[in-house]
């Protein structure tokens, strides 16, 4: 398939150019577009045909449902059933944001999109290109992260083109997502609400907005996955990645064995590591660590080292999501 690449200046959005992509969505085609979290691979959430194309382009298992994106909080009723409790006032205040919510779906949303589940996960992204694309398309857009299944999420247009050229109808080149990490998902169908996936919207902010939030157990402890996504290995570089505390990275780097590794580490740890380093940012600046996380996985794959070892971080703020992604992508060192 021929992929059209459309460059959009986020500061001066050319609606005529975006209209081409919107037309593709309306005709049940696929469009890769930027959001504030990661790049998404979108199609009409109302169309089985479009949703099937999304799974096919990603190589995503058909039982792992897609998040639906809307342009405005009120549009939630184009996606979810009306006869349920929805905290509209709070959502209106919080959205647009990297926060996705699970509710019972309505009949319009494709069963392919939700993998046959009675629920749908929906969010309002905080990115002007995404919002304008959804508006012009006239339909909610189902869009999982634009990476090929199992690979790190895509946070740069160049990687979107490398991985998806020829697999989708359109790739929109915009600015790099501000967070570089996926949205937080909460289940609004249970009381109290449950955290299903930590993400760019922090747990602390969720608790501030909604009060008590039930946390999921770690992946190892979960017998029945809360979300189909939990069954699958995620976000991983192609090379083997270990994780360890800063001191263990430093110690390993000073041994002969250390030569085999790329060290994915904070600046502070990097100052003590002797060897090949991929720097994530200041240890105290977890937003920058998050921003560079998937980039560091790709840098590891491009490096000449046969494996990597990444530093572990505190689980406060966005650190909870950072460690969730690191834990899924790596095995503990020794
Ligand atoms: P991605 O868009 O690639 O970041 O992944 C979307 C995540 O949302 C996956 O982990 C899905 O399993 C999860 N998800 C989407 N829709 C639903 C749903 N209706 N019920 C449970 N989990 C969902
Ligand atoms: Mg994903």
Tab-separated table of C-alpha atoms and ligand atoms in Angstrom:
chain	number	residue	atom	x	y	z
A	1	UNK	CA	0.000	0.000	0.000
A	2	UNK	CA	1.175	3.536	-0.723
A	3	UNK	CA	1.443	5.714	2.372
A	4	UNK	CA	0.932	9.432	2.062
A	5	UNK	CA	3.069	11.455	4.462
A	6	UNK	CA	1.543	14.776	5.499
A	7	UNK	CA	3.631	17.307	7.411
A	8	UNK	CA	1.568	19.574	9.702
A	9	UNK	CA	2.958	22.541	11.596
A	10	UNK	CA	1.333	22.261	15.051
A	11	UNK	CA	1.578	26.024	15.567
A	12	UNK	CA	-0.167	26.790	12.330
A	13	UNK	CA	-2.464	23.897	11.483
A	14	UNK	CA	-3.352	23.685	7.825
A	15	UNK	CA	-6.924	22.339	7.882
A	16	UNK	CA	-6.880	21.725	4.132
A	17	UNK	CA	-3.999	19.285	4.530
A	18	UNK	CA	-5.635	17.649	7.544
A	19	UNK	CA	-8.885	17.306	5.585
A	20	UNK	CA	-7.106	14.791	3.336
A	21	UNK	CA	-6.402	12.601	6.386
A	22	UNK	CA	-9.948	13.120	7.703
A	23	UNK	CA	-11.345	11.931	4.360
A	24	UNK	CA	-9.237	8.769	4.689
A	25	UNK	CA	-10.729	8.148	8.171
A	26	UNK	CA	-14.264	8.687	6.797
A	27	UNK	CA	-13.541	6.147	4.059
A	28	UNK	CA	-12.450	3.554	6.646
A	29	UNK	CA	-8.733	3.963	6.018
A	30	UNK	CA	-5.915	4.312	8.569
A	31	UNK	CA	-4.025	7.421	9.722
A	32	UNK	CA	-1.021	7.696	12.045
A	33	UNK	CA	-1.219	10.940	14.048
A	34	UNK	CA	0.466	12.618	17.026
A	35	UNK	CA	-1.167	12.991	20.428
A	36	UNK	CA	0.334	14.382	23.641
A	37	UNK	CA	1.145	10.831	24.857
A	38	UNK	CA	2.523	8.819	21.912
A	39	UNK	CA	1.712	8.535	18.177
A	40	UNK	CA	-1.595	6.763	17.520
A	41	UNK	CA	-2.668	4.539	14.608
A	42	UNK	CA	-6.234	5.591	13.970
A	43	UNK	CA	-9.363	4.593	12.097
A	44	UNK	CA	-13.114	5.102	12.490
A	45	UNK	CA	-14.294	3.590	15.791
A	46	UNK	CA	-17.664	2.983	14.104
A	47	UNK	CA	-16.236	0.791	11.370
A	48	UNK	CA	-15.368	-2.912	11.650
A	49	UNK	CA	-13.381	-2.606	8.426
A	50	UNK	CA	-11.268	0.291	9.696
A	51	UNK	CA	-10.640	-1.363	13.069
A	52	UNK	CA	-9.571	-4.622	11.421
A	53	UNK	CA	-7.050	-2.628	9.377
A	54	UNK	CA	-5.599	-1.192	12.607
A	55	UNK	CA	-5.029	-4.642	14.156
A	56	UNK	CA	-3.531	-5.874	10.878
A	57	UNK	CA	-1.122	-2.925	10.464
A	58	UNK	CA	0.167	-3.341	14.018
A	59	UNK	CA	0.098	-7.127	14.121
A	60	UNK	CA	-1.977	-6.663	17.290
A	61	UNK	CA	-3.858	-9.684	18.679
A	62	UNK	CA	-7.580	-9.319	17.913
A	63	UNK	CA	-8.524	-9.700	21.597
A	64	UNK	CA	-6.638	-6.549	22.701
A	65	UNK	CA	-9.109	-3.645	22.279
A	66	UNK	CA	-8.435	-0.117	21.016
A	67	UNK	CA	-8.814	3.203	22.848
A	68	UNK	CA	-11.339	5.582	21.259
A	69	UNK	CA	-10.466	9.274	20.886
A	70	UNK	CA	-12.960	12.128	20.884
A	71	UNK	CA	-12.534	15.866	20.285
A	72	UNK	CA	-14.753	17.155	23.079
A	73	UNK	CA	-15.931	15.841	26.463
A	74	UNK	CA	-19.610	15.964	25.419
A	75	UNK	CA	-18.812	13.624	22.513
A	76	UNK	CA	-18.430	10.823	25.070
A	77	UNK	CA	-22.117	10.084	24.409
A	78	UNK	CA	-21.241	9.190	20.826
A	79	UNK	CA	-19.279	6.268	22.264
A	80	UNK	CA	-20.709	5.165	25.617
A	81	UNK	CA	-24.163	4.093	26.719
A	82	UNK	CA	-26.263	6.835	28.401
A	83	UNK	CA	-27.763	4.685	31.164
A	84	UNK	CA	-24.796	4.650	33.516
A	85	UNK	CA	-23.192	6.974	36.067
A	86	UNK	CA	-20.624	9.179	34.357
A	87	UNK	CA	-18.775	11.858	36.357
A	88	UNK	CA	-19.290	14.423	33.578
A	89	UNK	CA	-18.455	17.455	35.659
A	90	UNK	CA	-15.095	16.022	36.641
A	91	UNK	CA	-14.294	14.765	33.156
A	92	UNK	CA	-15.113	18.204	31.701
A	93	UNK	CA	-12.596	19.710	34.100
A	94	UNK	CA	-9.882	17.096	33.563
A	95	UNK	CA	-10.091	16.610	29.783
A	96	UNK	CA	-8.320	17.078	27.435
A	97	UNK	CA	-5.696	14.988	29.222
A	98	UNK	CA	-3.670	11.759	29.058
A	99	UNK	CA	-6.489	10.049	30.979
A	100	UNK	CA	-8.580	7.261	29.419
A	101	UNK	CA	-11.756	5.971	31.049
A	102	UNK	CA	-13.578	2.658	30.689
A	103	UNK	CA	-17.380	2.713	30.485
A	104	UNK	CA	-20.115	0.552	28.939
A	105	UNK	CA	-20.137	1.069	25.174
A	106	UNK	CA	-23.057	2.078	22.986
A	107	UNK	CA	-24.151	0.173	19.879
A	108	UNK	CA	-22.432	2.457	17.407
A	109	UNK	CA	-18.892	1.564	18.453
A	110	UNK	CA	-17.555	-1.364	16.455
A	111	UNK	CA	-17.301	-4.703	18.275
A	112	UNK	CA	-13.980	-5.162	16.513
A	113	UNK	CA	-12.724	-1.974	18.201
A	114	UNK	CA	-13.640	-3.281	21.680
A	115	UNK	CA	-12.649	-6.893	20.904
A	116	UNK	CA	-16.223	-7.985	21.609
A	117	UNK	CA	-16.275	-6.511	25.127
A	118	UNK	CA	-19.305	-4.617	26.451
A	119	UNK	CA	-17.011	-1.774	27.522
A	120	UNK	CA	-15.041	0.862	25.680
A	121	UNK	CA	-12.029	2.909	26.760
A	122	UNK	CA	-12.290	6.559	25.684
A	123	UNK	CA	-10.274	9.729	25.992
A	124	UNK	CA	-10.022	13.305	24.799
A	125	UNK	CA	-6.403	13.961	23.727
A	126	UNK	CA	-4.660	17.268	24.410
A	127	UNK	CA	-3.074	17.863	21.030
A	128	UNK	CA	-4.404	20.331	18.454
A	129	UNK	CA	-3.581	18.115	15.444
A	130	UNK	CA	-5.370	15.130	17.004
A	131	UNK	CA	-8.386	17.225	17.984
A	132	UNK	CA	-8.721	18.841	14.574
A	133	UNK	CA	-8.342	15.480	12.817
A	134	UNK	CA	-11.133	13.961	14.942
A	135	UNK	CA	-13.372	17.020	14.341
A	136	UNK	CA	-12.857	16.999	10.603
A	137	UNK	CA	-13.389	13.230	10.421
A	138	UNK	CA	-16.790	13.535	12.072
A	139	UNK	CA	-16.381	10.178	13.847
A	140	UNK	CA	-14.650	9.041	17.053
A	141	UNK	CA	-11.219	7.642	16.193
A	142	UNK	CA	-10.056	4.276	17.520
A	143	UNK	CA	-6.298	4.494	17.950
A	144	UNK	CA	-3.867	2.269	19.785
A	145	UNK	CA	-0.231	3.307	20.048
A	146	UNK	CA	1.296	3.340	16.569
A	147	UNK	CA	4.107	0.866	17.275
A	148	UNK	CA	4.133	-2.656	15.852
A	149	UNK	CA	2.749	-5.026	18.509
A	150	UNK	CA	5.197	-5.704	21.347
A	151	UNK	CA	7.603	-2.937	20.344
A	152	UNK	CA	8.234	0.352	22.161
A	153	UNK	CA	5.557	2.978	21.500
A	154	UNK	CA	6.379	5.553	18.832
A	155	UNK	CA	7.316	9.014	20.047
A	156	UNK	CA	8.947	10.466	16.907
A	157	UNK	CA	7.535	10.854	13.406
A	158	UNK	CA	10.736	9.385	11.924
A	159	UNK	CA	10.109	6.098	13.771
A	160	UNK	CA	6.468	6.146	12.654
A	161	UNK	CA	7.679	6.346	9.053
A	162	UNK	CA	10.375	3.682	9.564
A	163	UNK	CA	7.915	1.173	11.050
A	164	UNK	CA	4.640	1.954	9.271
A	165	UNK	CA	5.415	3.285	5.796
A	166	UNK	CA	3.504	0.957	3.449
A	167	UNK	CA	1.233	-0.388	6.223
A	168	UNK	CA	-1.167	2.582	6.647
A	169	UNK	CA	-2.842	5.103	4.329
A	170	UNK	CA	-1.513	8.311	5.898
A	171	UNK	CA	1.194	9.305	8.368
A	172	UNK	CA	0.873	12.799	9.850
A	173	UNK	CA	4.206	14.242	10.844
A	174	UNK	CA	3.684	16.661	13.714
A	175	UNK	CA	5.537	17.603	16.863
A	176	UNK	CA	6.845	14.873	19.151
A	177	UNK	CA	4.381	13.972	21.905
A	178	UNK	CA	4.908	16.022	25.060
A	179	UNK	CA	4.831	13.049	27.468
A	180	UNK	CA	6.286	10.195	25.392
A	181	UNK	CA	4.330	7.718	27.519
A	182	UNK	CA	0.800	6.322	27.079
A	183	UNK	CA	-2.341	7.512	28.841
A	184	UNK	CA	-3.515	6.342	32.246
A	185	UNK	CA	-6.573	4.047	32.100
A	186	UNK	CA	-9.220	3.886	34.839
A	187	UNK	CA	-12.323	1.757	35.103
A	188	UNK	CA	-15.385	3.920	35.847
A	189	UNK	CA	-17.763	0.918	35.839
A	190	UNK	CA	-16.724	-0.211	39.321
A	191	UNK	CA	-16.933	1.634	42.660
A	192	UNK	CA	-14.451	2.830	43.783
A	193	UNK	CA	-12.805	3.402	40.433
A	194	UNK	CA	-9.913	1.092	39.510
A	195	UNK	CA	-6.567	1.924	37.975
A	196	UNK	CA	-6.085	-0.376	34.975
A	197	UNK	CA	-2.864	1.025	33.582
A	198	UNK	CA	-0.641	3.729	35.083
A	199	UNK	CA	0.304	6.407	32.574
A	200	UNK	CA	1.079	10.034	31.960
A	201	UNK	CA	-1.788	11.221	34.215
A	202	UNK	CA	-0.497	10.597	37.744
A	203	UNK	CA	-2.181	8.503	40.407
A	204	UNK	CA	-1.797	11.411	42.810
A	205	UNK	CA	-3.837	13.640	40.454
A	206	UNK	CA	-6.445	10.876	40.042
A	207	UNK	CA	-6.835	10.529	43.795
A	208	UNK	CA	-7.125	14.285	44.109
A	209	UNK	CA	-9.915	14.324	41.503
A	210	UNK	CA	-11.814	11.136	42.395
A	211	UNK	CA	-10.855	10.177	45.952
A	212	UNK	CA	-10.106	6.510	46.485
A	213	UNK	CA	-8.684	4.590	43.517
A	214	UNK	CA	-8.208	0.822	43.686
A	215	UNK	CA	-4.790	-0.221	42.431
A	216	UNK	CA	-4.171	-3.275	40.323
A	217	UNK	CA	-1.677	-5.851	41.489
A	218	UNK	CA	1.564	-6.180	39.597
A	219	UNK	CA	1.400	-8.187	36.371
A	220	UNK	CA	2.910	-11.295	37.988
A	221	UNK	CA	0.211	-11.414	40.652
A	222	UNK	CA	-2.757	-10.983	38.344
A	223	UNK	CA	-4.401	-14.307	37.484
A	224	UNK	CA	-7.254	-12.795	35.505
A	225	UNK	CA	-5.953	-9.774	33.560
A	226	UNK	CA	-7.930	-6.581	34.262
A	227	UNK	CA	-7.355	-5.486	30.718
A	228	UNK	CA	-6.486	-7.769	27.804
A	229	UNK	CA	-3.331	-5.703	27.329
A	230	UNK	CA	-1.928	-7.137	30.556
A	231	UNK	CA	-1.578	-10.589	28.982
A	232	UNK	CA	0.884	-9.404	26.429
A	233	UNK	CA	4.517	-8.501	26.558
A	234	UNK	CA	4.804	-4.824	25.802
A	235	UNK	CA	7.045	-1.939	24.995
A	236	UNK	CA	10.167	-4.084	24.695
A	237	UNK	CA	13.338	-3.394	22.791
A	238	UNK	CA	14.380	-6.271	20.492
A	239	UNK	CA	17.513	-6.828	22.559
A	240	UNK	CA	17.439	-8.301	26.052
A	241	UNK	CA	17.015	-5.614	28.695
A	242	UNK	CA	17.803	-6.030	32.397
A	243	UNK	CA	16.873	-3.642	35.202
A	244	UNK	CA	18.776	-2.879	38.395
A	245	UNK	CA	19.339	-0.228	41.049
A	246	UNK	CA	21.805	2.590	40.239
A	247	UNK	CA	24.621	1.154	42.382
A	248	UNK	CA	24.369	-2.233	40.649
A	249	UNK	CA	24.682	-0.543	37.230
A	250	UNK	CA	27.799	1.276	38.386
A	251	UNK	CA	29.309	-1.906	39.805
A	252	UNK	CA	28.574	-3.925	36.644
A	253	UNK	CA	30.033	-1.188	34.434
A	254	UNK	CA	33.375	-1.540	36.180
A	255	UNK	CA	33.706	-5.269	35.444
A	256	UNK	CA	34.798	-6.968	32.166
A	257	UNK	CA	31.265	-8.305	31.746
A	258	UNK	CA	30.076	-4.663	31.628
A	259	UNK	CA	31.503	-4.298	28.111
A	260	UNK	CA	28.586	-6.248	26.652
A	261	UNK	CA	25.966	-3.828	27.958
A	262	UNK	CA	24.507	-0.481	27.027
A	263	UNK	CA	23.697	1.398	30.248
A	264	UNK	CA	20.310	3.165	30.140
A	265	UNK	CA	20.681	5.528	33.056
A	266	UNK	CA	20.094	8.916	34.638
A	267	UNK	CA	22.722	11.653	34.349
A	268	UNK	CA	23.740	11.153	37.962
A	269	UNK	CA	24.254	7.413	37.587
A	270	UNK	CA	25.874	8.009	34.194
A	271	UNK	CA	28.553	10.129	35.855
A	272	UNK	CA	29.617	7.022	37.792
A	273	UNK	CA	29.137	4.439	35.027
A	274	UNK	CA	32.168	3.482	32.922
A	275	UNK	CA	30.987	2.227	29.570
A	276	UNK	CA	28.451	2.816	26.793
A	277	UNK	CA	25.671	5.046	28.127
A	278	UNK	CA	22.223	6.053	26.883
A	279	UNK	CA	21.184	8.946	29.094
A	280	UNK	CA	17.567	9.345	30.225
A	281	UNK	CA	17.793	12.684	32.056
A	282	UNK	CA	18.150	13.880	35.641
A	283	UNK	CA	17.076	11.266	38.171
A	284	UNK	CA	14.816	13.727	39.974
A	285	UNK	CA	13.083	14.818	36.750
A	286	UNK	CA	10.801	11.854	36.099
A	287	UNK	CA	8.909	13.623	33.284
A	288	UNK	CA	12.140	13.837	31.297
A	289	UNK	CA	12.946	10.198	32.139
A	290	UNK	CA	9.466	9.261	30.820
A	291	UNK	CA	9.967	11.397	27.698
A	292	UNK	CA	13.223	9.605	26.876
A	293	UNK	CA	12.219	6.070	27.917
A	294	UNK	CA	10.986	4.644	24.595
A	295	UNK	CA	13.705	6.571	22.756
A	296	UNK	CA	16.278	4.818	24.934
A	297	UNK	CA	14.808	1.410	24.012
A	298	UNK	CA	15.165	2.236	20.337
A	299	UNK	CA	18.672	3.619	20.892
A	300	UNK	CA	19.592	0.300	22.538
A	301	UNK	CA	18.393	-1.606	19.467
A	302	UNK	CA	20.437	0.673	17.195
A	303	UNK	CA	23.577	0.366	19.347
A	304	UNK	CA	26.360	-2.182	18.832
A	305	UNK	CA	25.867	-3.614	22.332
A	306	UNK	CA	24.236	-7.029	22.550
A	307	UNK	CA	22.083	-6.180	25.576
A	308	UNK	CA	21.037	-3.384	27.861
A	309	UNK	CA	20.571	-2.668	31.523
A	310	UNK	CA	18.289	0.111	32.746
A	311	UNK	CA	18.225	1.908	36.062
A	312	UNK	CA	15.111	1.613	38.257
A	313	UNK	CA	13.316	4.748	39.496
A	314	UNK	CA	11.076	5.770	42.401
A	315	UNK	CA	7.380	5.050	41.778
A	316	UNK	CA	5.989	8.457	42.694
A	317	UNK	CA	4.216	10.728	40.207
A	318	UNK	CA	4.827	9.655	36.610
A	319	UNK	CA	7.495	7.302	38.043
A	320	UNK	CA	4.738	4.721	38.611
A	321	UNK	CA	4.108	4.564	34.852
A	322	UNK	CA	7.837	4.688	34.061
A	323	UNK	CA	8.466	1.653	36.281
A	324	UNK	CA	5.398	-0.155	34.888
A	325	UNK	CA	6.868	0.149	31.371
A	326	UNK	CA	10.385	-0.756	32.541
A	327	UNK	CA	9.115	-3.815	34.421
A	328	UNK	CA	7.223	-5.032	31.356
A	329	UNK	CA	10.183	-4.484	29.041
A	330	UNK	CA	12.930	-5.992	31.217
A	331	UNK	CA	13.972	-8.774	33.586
A	332	UNK	CA	15.558	-8.130	36.972
A	333	UNK	CA	19.341	-8.382	36.900
A	334	UNK	CA	20.502	-11.430	38.961
B	1	LIG	P1	-2.615	1.178	23.540
B	1	LIG	O1	-3.650	1.994	22.874
B	1	LIG	O2	-1.752	0.429	22.596
B	1	LIG	O3	-1.844	2.012	24.505
B	1	LIG	O4	-3.361	0.070	24.390
B	1	LIG	C1	-4.663	0.265	24.851
B	1	LIG	C2	-4.841	-0.472	26.162
B	1	LIG	O5	-6.189	-0.283	26.568
B	1	LIG	C3	-4.605	-1.961	26.052
B	1	LIG	O6	-3.914	-2.411	27.189
B	1	LIG	C4	-6.033	-2.516	26.031
B	1	LIG	O7	-6.091	-3.827	26.530
B	1	LIG	C5	-6.764	-1.519	26.907
B	1	LIG	N1	-8.202	-1.455	26.580
B	1	LIG	C6	-8.767	-0.821	25.540
B	1	LIG	N2	-10.106	-1.002	25.540
B	1	LIG	C7	-10.393	-1.747	26.602
B	1	LIG	C8	-11.608	-2.284	27.167
B	1	LIG	N3	-12.794	-2.072	26.599
B	1	LIG	N4	-11.514	-3.021	28.281
B	1	LIG	C9	-10.336	-3.240	28.867
B	1	LIG	N5	-9.158	-2.785	28.400
B	1	LIG	C10	-9.178	-2.047	27.278
B	2	LIG	MG1	0.384	0.161	22.961
